[in-house]
GROMACS .gro file of C-alpha atoms in nm:
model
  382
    1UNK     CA    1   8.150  -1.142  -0.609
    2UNK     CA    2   7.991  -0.804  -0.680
    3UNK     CA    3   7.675  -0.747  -0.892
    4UNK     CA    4   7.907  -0.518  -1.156
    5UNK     CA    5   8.168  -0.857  -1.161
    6UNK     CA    6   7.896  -1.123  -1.218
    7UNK     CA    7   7.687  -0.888  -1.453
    8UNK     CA    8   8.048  -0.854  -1.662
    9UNK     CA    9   8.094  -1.244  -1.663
   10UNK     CA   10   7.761  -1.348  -1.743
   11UNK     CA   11   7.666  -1.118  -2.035
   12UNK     CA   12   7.384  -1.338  -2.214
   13UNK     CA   13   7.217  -1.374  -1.828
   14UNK     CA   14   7.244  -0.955  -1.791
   15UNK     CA   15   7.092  -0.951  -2.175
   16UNK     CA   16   6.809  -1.201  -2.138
   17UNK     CA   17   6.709  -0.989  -1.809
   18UNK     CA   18   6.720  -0.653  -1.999
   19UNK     CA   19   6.491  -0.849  -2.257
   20UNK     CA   20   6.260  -0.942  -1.975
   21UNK     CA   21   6.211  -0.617  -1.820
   22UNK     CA   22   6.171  -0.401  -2.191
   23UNK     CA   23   5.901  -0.646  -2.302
   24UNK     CA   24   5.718  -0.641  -1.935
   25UNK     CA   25   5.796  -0.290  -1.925
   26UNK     CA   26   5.596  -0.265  -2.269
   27UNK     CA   27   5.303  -0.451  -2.224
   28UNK     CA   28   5.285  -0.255  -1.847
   29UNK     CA   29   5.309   0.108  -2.089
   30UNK     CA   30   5.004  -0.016  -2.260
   31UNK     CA   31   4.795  -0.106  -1.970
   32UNK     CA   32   4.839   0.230  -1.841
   33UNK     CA   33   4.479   0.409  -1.729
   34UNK     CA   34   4.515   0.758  -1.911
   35UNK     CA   35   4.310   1.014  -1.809
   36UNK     CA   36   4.355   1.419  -1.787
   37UNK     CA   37   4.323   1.403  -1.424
   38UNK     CA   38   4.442   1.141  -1.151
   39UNK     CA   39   4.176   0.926  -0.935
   40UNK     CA   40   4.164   1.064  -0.559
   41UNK     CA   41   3.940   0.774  -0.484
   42UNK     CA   42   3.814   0.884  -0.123
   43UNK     CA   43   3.604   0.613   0.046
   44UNK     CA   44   3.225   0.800  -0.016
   45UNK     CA   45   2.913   0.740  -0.044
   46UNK     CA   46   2.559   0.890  -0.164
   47UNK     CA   47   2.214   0.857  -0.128
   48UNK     CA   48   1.989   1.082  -0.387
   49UNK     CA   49   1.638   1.062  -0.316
   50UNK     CA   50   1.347   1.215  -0.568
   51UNK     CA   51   1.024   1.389  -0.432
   52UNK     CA   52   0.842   1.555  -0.692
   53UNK     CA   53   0.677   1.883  -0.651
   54UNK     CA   54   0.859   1.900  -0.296
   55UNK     CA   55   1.013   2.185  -0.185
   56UNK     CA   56   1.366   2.262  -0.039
   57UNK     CA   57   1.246   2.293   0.314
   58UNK     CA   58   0.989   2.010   0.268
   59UNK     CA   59   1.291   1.769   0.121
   60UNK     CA   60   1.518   1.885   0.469
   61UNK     CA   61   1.257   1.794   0.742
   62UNK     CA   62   1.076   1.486   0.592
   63UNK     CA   63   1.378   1.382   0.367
   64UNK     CA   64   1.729   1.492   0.480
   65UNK     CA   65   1.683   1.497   0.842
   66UNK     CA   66   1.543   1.156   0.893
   67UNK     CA   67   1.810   1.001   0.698
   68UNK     CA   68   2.075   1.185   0.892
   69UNK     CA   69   1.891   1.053   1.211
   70UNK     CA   70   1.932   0.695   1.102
   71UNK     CA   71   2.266   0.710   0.914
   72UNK     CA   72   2.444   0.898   1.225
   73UNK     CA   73   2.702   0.688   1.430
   74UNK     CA   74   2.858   0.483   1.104
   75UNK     CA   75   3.149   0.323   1.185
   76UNK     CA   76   3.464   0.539   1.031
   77UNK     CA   77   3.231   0.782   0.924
   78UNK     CA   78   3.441   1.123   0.879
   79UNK     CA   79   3.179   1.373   0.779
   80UNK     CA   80   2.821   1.411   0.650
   81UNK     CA   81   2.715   1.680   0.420
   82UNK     CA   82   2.360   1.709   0.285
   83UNK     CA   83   2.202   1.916  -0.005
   84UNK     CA   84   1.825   2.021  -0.042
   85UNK     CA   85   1.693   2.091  -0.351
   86UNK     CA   86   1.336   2.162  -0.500
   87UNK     CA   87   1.218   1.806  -0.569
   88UNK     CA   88   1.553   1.658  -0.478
   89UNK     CA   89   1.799   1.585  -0.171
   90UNK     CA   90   2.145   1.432  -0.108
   91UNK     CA   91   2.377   1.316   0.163
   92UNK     CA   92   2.732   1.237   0.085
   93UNK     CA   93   2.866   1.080   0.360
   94UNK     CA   94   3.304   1.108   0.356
   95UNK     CA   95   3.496   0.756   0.569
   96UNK     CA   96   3.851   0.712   0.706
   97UNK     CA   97   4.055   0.523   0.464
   98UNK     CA   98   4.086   0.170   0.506
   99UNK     CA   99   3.665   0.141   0.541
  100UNK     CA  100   3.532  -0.200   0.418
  101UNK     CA  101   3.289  -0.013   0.204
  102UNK     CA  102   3.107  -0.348   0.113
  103UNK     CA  103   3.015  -0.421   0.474
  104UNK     CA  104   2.978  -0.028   0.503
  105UNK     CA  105   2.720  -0.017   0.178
  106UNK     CA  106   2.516  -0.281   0.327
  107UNK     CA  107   2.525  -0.119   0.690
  108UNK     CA  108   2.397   0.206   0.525
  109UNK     CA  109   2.107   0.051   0.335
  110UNK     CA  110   1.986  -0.116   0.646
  111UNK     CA  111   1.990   0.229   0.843
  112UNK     CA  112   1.756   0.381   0.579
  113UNK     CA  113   1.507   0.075   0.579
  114UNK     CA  114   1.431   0.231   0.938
  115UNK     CA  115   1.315   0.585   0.855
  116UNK     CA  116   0.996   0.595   1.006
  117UNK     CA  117   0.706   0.799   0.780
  118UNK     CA  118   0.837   0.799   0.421
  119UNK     CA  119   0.661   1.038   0.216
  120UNK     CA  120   0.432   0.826  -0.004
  121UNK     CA  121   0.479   0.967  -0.347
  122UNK     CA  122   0.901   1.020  -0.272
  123UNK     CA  123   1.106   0.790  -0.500
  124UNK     CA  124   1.338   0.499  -0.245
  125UNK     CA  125   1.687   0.653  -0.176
  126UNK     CA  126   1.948   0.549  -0.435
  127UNK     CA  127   2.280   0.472  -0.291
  128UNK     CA  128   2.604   0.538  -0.465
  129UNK     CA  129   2.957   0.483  -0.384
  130UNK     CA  130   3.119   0.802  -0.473
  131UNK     CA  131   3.034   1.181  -0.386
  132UNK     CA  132   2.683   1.318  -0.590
  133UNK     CA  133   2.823   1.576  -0.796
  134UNK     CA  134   2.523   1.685  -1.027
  135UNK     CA  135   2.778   1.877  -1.300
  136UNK     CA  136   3.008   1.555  -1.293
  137UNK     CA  137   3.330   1.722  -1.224
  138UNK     CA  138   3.596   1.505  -1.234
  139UNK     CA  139   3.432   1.186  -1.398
  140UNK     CA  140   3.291   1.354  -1.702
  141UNK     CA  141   3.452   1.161  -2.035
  142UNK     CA  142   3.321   1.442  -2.285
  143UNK     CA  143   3.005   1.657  -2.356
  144UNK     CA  144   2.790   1.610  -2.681
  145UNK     CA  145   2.519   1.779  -2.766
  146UNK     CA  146   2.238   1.703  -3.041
  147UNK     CA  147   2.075   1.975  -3.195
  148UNK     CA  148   1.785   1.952  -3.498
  149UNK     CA  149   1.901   2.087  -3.845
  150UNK     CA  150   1.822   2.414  -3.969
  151UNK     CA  151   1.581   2.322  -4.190
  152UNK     CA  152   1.397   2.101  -3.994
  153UNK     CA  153   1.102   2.288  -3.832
  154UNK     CA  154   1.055   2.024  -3.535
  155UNK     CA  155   1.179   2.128  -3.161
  156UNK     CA  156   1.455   1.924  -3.026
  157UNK     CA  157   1.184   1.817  -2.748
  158UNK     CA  158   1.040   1.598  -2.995
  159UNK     CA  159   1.361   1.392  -3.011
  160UNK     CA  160   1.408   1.287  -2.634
  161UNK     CA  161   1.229   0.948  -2.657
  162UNK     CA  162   1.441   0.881  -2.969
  163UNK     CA  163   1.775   1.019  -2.764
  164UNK     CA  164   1.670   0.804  -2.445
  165UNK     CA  165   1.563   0.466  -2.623
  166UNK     CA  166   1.821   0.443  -2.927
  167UNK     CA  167   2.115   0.653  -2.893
  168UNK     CA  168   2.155   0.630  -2.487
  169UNK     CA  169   2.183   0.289  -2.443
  170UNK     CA  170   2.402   0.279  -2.736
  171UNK     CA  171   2.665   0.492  -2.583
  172UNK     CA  172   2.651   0.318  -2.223
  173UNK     CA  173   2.745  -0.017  -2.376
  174UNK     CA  174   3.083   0.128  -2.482
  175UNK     CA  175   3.360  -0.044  -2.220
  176UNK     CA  176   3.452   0.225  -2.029
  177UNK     CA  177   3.184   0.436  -1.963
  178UNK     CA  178   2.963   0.417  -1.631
  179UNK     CA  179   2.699   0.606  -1.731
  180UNK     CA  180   2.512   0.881  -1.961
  181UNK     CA  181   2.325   1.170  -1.773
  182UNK     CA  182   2.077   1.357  -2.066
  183UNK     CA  183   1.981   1.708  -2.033
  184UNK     CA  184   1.704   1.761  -2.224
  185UNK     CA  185   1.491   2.051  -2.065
  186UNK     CA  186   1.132   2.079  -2.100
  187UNK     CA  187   0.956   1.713  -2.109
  188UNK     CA  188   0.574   1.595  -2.171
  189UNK     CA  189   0.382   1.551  -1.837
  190UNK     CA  190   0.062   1.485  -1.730
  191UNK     CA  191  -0.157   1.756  -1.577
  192UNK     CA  192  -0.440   1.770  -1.371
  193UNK     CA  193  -0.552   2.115  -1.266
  194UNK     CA  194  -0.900   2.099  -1.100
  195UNK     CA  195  -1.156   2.312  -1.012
  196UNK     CA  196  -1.196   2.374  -0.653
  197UNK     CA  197  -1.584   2.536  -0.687
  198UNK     CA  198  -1.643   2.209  -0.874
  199UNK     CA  199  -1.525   1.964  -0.626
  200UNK     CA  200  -1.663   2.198  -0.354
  201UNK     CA  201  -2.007   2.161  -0.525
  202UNK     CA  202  -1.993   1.785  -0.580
  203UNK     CA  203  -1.811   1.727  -0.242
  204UNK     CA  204  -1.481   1.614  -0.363
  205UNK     CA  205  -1.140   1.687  -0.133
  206UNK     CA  206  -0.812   1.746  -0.322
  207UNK     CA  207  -0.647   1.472  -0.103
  208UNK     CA  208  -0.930   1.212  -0.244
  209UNK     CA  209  -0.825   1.303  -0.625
  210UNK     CA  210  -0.491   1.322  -0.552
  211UNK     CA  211  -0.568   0.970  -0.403
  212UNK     CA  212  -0.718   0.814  -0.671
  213UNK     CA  213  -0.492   0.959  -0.936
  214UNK     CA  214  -0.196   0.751  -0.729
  215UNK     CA  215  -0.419   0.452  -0.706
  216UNK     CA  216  -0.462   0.396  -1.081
  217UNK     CA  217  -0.184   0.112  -1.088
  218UNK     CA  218  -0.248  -0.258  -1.173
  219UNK     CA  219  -0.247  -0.461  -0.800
  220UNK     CA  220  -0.260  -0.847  -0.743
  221UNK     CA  221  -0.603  -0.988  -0.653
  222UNK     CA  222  -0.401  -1.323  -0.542
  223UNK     CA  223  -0.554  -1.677  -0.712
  224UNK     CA  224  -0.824  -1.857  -0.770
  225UNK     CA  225  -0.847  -2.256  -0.812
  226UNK     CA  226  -1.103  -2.325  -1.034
  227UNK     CA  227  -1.090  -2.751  -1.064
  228UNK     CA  228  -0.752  -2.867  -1.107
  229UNK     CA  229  -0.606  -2.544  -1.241
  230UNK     CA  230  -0.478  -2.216  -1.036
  231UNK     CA  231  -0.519  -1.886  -1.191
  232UNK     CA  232  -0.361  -1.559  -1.056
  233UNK     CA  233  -0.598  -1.250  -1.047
  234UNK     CA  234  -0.484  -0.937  -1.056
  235UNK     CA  235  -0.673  -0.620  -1.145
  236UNK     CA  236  -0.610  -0.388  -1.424
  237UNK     CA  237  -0.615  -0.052  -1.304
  238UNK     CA  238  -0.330   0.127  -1.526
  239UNK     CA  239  -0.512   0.407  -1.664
  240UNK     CA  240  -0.315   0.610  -1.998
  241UNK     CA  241  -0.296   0.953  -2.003
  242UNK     CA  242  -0.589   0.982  -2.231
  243UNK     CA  243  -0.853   0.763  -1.986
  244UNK     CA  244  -0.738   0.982  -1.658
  245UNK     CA  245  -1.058   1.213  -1.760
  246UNK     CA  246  -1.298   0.887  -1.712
  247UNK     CA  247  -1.200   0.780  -1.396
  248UNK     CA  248  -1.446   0.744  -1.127
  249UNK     CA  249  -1.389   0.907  -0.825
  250UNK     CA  250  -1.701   0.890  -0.654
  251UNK     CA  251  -2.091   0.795  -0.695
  252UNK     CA  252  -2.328   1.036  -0.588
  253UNK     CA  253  -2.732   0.885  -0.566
  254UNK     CA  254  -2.617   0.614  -0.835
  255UNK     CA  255  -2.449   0.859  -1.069
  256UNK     CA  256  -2.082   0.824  -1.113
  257UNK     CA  257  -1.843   1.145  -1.068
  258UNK     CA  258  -1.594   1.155  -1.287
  259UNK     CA  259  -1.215   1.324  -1.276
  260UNK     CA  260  -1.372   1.541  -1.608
  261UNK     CA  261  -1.635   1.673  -1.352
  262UNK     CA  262  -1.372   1.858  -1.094
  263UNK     CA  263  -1.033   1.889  -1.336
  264UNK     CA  264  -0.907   1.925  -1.647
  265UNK     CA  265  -0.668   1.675  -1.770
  266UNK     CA  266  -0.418   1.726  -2.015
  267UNK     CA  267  -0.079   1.602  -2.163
  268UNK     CA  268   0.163   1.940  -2.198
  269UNK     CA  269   0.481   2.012  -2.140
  270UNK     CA  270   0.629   2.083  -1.840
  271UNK     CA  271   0.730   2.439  -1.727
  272UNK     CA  272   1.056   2.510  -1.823
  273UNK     CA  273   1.318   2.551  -1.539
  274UNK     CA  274   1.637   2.487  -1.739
  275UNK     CA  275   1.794   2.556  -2.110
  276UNK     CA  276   2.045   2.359  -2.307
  277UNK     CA  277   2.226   2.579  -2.530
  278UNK     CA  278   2.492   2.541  -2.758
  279UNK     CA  279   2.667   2.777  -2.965
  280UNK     CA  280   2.344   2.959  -2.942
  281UNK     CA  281   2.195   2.638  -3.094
  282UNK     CA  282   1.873   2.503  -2.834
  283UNK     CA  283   1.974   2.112  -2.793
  284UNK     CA  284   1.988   1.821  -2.579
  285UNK     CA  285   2.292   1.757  -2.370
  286UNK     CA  286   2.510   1.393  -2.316
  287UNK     CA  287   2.729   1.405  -2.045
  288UNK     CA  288   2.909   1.078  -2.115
  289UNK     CA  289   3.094   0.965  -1.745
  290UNK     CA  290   3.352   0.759  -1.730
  291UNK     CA  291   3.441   0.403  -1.502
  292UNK     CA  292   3.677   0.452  -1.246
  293UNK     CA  293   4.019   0.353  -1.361
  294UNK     CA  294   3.920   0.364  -1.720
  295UNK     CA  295   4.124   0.446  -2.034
  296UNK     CA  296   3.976   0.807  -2.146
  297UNK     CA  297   4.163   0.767  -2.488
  298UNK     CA  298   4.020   0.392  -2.576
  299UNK     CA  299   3.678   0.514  -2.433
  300UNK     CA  300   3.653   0.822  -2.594
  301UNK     CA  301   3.810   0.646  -2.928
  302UNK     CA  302   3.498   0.426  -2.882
  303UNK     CA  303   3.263   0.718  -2.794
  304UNK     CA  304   3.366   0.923  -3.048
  305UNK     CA  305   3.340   0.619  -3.287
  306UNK     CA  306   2.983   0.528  -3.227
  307UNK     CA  307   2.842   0.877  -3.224
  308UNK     CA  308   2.967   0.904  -3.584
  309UNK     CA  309   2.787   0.586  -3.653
  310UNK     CA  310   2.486   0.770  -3.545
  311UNK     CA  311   2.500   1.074  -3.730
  312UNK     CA  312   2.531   0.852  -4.055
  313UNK     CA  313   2.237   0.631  -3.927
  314UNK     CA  314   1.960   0.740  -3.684
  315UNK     CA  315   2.059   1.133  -3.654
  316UNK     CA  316   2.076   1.195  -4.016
  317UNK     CA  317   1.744   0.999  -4.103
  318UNK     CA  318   1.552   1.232  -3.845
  319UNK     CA  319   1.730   1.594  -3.923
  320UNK     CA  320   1.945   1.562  -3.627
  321UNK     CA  321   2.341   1.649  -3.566
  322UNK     CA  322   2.601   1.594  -3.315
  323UNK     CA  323   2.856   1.858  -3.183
  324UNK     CA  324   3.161   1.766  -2.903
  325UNK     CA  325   3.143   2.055  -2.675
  326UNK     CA  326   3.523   1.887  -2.470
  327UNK     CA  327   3.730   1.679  -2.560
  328UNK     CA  328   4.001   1.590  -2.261
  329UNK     CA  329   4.145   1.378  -2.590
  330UNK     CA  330   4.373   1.668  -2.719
  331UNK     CA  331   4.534   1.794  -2.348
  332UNK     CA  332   4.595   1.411  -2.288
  333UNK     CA  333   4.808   1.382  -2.598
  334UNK     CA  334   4.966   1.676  -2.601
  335UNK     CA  335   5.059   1.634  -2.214
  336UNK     CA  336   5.204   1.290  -2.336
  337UNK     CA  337   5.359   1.469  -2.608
  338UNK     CA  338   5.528   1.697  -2.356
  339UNK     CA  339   5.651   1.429  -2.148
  340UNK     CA  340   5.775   1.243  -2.425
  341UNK     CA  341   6.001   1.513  -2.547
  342UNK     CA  342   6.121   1.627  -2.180
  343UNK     CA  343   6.241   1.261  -2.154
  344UNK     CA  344   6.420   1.236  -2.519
  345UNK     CA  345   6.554   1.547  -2.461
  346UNK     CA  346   6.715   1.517  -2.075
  347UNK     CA  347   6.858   1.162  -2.209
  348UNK     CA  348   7.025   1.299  -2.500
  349UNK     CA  349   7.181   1.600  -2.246
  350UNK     CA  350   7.296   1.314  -2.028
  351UNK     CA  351   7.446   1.103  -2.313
  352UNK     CA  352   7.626   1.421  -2.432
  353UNK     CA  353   7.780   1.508  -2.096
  354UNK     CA  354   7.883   1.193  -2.013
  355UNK     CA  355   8.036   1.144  -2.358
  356UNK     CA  356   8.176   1.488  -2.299
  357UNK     CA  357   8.333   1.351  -1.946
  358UNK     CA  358   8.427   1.005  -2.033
  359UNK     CA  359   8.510   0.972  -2.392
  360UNK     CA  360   8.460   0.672  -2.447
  361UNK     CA  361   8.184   0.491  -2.675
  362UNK     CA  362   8.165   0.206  -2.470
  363UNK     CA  363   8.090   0.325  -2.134
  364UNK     CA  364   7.838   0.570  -2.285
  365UNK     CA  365   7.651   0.315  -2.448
  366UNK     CA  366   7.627   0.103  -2.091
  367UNK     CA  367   7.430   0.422  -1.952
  368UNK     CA  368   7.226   0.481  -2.260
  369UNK     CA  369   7.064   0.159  -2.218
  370UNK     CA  370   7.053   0.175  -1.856
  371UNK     CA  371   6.833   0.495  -1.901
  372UNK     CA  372   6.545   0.357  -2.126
  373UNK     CA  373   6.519   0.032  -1.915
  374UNK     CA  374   6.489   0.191  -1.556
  375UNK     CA  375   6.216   0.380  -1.702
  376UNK     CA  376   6.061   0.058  -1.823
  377UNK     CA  377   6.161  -0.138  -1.542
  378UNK     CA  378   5.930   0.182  -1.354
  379UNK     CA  379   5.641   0.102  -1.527
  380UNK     CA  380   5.631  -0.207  -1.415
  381UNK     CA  381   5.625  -0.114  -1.064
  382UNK     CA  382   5.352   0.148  -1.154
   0.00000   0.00000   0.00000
């Protein structure tokens, strides 16, 4: 017996499976990732590492180049491209697919525990599965960026620690996005700029300031059992901003010197390298990124959602507003839109011509609800 002959004597069996595969079919349309542009999910990795006040060439030989040493020989490894920057370097390292990138993740950050000679002041190598892409191509859910009033005579500088503690955090909790990269320009940073005919006078090197300077962090002192009790020591050496200018760097016949006597310390802001602009407006940019695999219409639903919140609440009470620079949101529905039409539209020509060839109700109905539940029956499968 042939599928079309036991399909034609079993008609509540052939209905019950149509049932089965719209409702699947359904609930598979809804579970759908949607996003403007399809995951090419390459096995990558990379490893960003921060060394302030280093230069490109200085970030290549004592940076870079060790790291490539150590990291060279990875099993599957299919290319390794680096990228020196003032202050900043990364290595993106590409593997054949089918990599165990677990066991490859952990291989990699046992290579770099090797490099020999670390710069002391360089921040530890962050490791990241994915390429570094410092605009975010490709995994940005939507730009927004929050500018002051025009009548409020404060700079947008004086909003980042209200931007990074309150409305960063709030925006990262949202399911669906990985992560929040802020673009905020100029910050506050402490200077010391001494006086090299001071220190030359009192006998002071650079390299013993700079010294000191890094050495003003609280350290254990281990314990001390005093009767039946143990107490841990540790010395407090955290200096604010404002004490720097007392600290003691050296003692000359029983007279302290202090950092006041060789530099001048100072909290200013730092030199300004970069601009955020919008619509001519200065501001502070949100590049919201998304999870891989994520829905960009629930997330940016959500995103969209809780910035409004924050324009009613926090943003409004300190003079601040919120503008969407992109929003992926209207290409995705009108793509969907598109498709949705194209498909209405090619079954209705193939209804018609069959109609047109067969003439007869019956038969054309068969096909017309073969059409919609092959398409479900798809999804599924997707």
């Amino acid at each position: 017996m042939t599928l079309v002959e036991s399909s034609i004597k079993n008609p509540y069996t052939v209905l019950a499976a149509l049932t089965i595969i719209a409702l699947f079919g359904v609930l598979s349309l809804f579970k759908f990732p949607i996003q403007l542009l399809p995951d090419i999910d390459r096995p990558m990795l990379s490893i960003s590492t921060s060394w302030r006040t280093a230069s490109s060439r200085e970030i290549e030989s004592e940076i870079i180049e060790p790291q490539e040493d150590v990291l060279a020989g990875l099993p599957g490894l299919i290319s390794m491209q680096s990228n020196a920057f003032n202050a900043s370097g990364f290595v993106n390292l590409e593997f054949a697919f089918g990599t165990d990138m677990q066991e490859t993740l952990v291989e990699v950050i046992s290579r770099l525990n090797r490099v020999q000679d670390f710069p002391d002041d360089a921040q530890p190598p962050i490791v990241e599965q994915g390429a570094n892409n410092t605009l975010g191509a490709g995994k940005a859910l939507s730009w927004f960026y929050i500018q002051v009033h025009p009548d409020n005579p404060r700079k947008i500088e004086h909003y980042i620690p209200l931007i990074e503690d309150v409305v960063k955090p709030k925006i990262e909790s949202v399911p669906g996005v990985a992560s929040v990269f802020m673009s905020a320009g100029e910050v506050d940073e402490l200077r010391i700029e001494f006086d090299p005919y001071r220190a030359a006078d009192l006998g002071i090197s650079v390299g013993a300031l700079a010294e000191h300077a890094a050495a003003a962090t609280d350290v254990s002192a281990g314990f001390a059992d005093v009767g039946r009790r143990e107490y841990t020591l540790r010395f407090a050496g955290r200096q604010r901003p404002e004490d720097f200018a007392d600290l003691i760097l050296q003692w000359r016949d029983g007279h302290p010197v202090f950092m006041r006597d060789v530099a001048d310390v100072k909290i200013t802001r730092s030199d300004r390298r970069s601009f955020v602009y919008q619509n001519g407006n200065s501001g502070i940019a949100l590049r919201v990124d998304r999870q891989n695999g994520a829905n960009v219409l629930d997330a940016l639903t959500q995103v969209k959602a809780v910035f409004a919140e924050l324009q009613e609440t926090v943003l409004e009470r300190n003079g601040l507003r919120v503008e969407q620079s992109f929003d992926p949101s209207l290409y995705i529905y009108r793509a969907i839109a598109l498709v949705t039409n194209n498909i209405l539209l090619g079954a209705l020509l193939t209804l018609g011509v069959l109609w047109w060839f067969l003439r007869r109700w019956r038969a054309t109905l068969i096909i017309a609800v073969a059409i919609p539940t092959s398409l479900l029956a798809a999804f599924i499968v997707l």
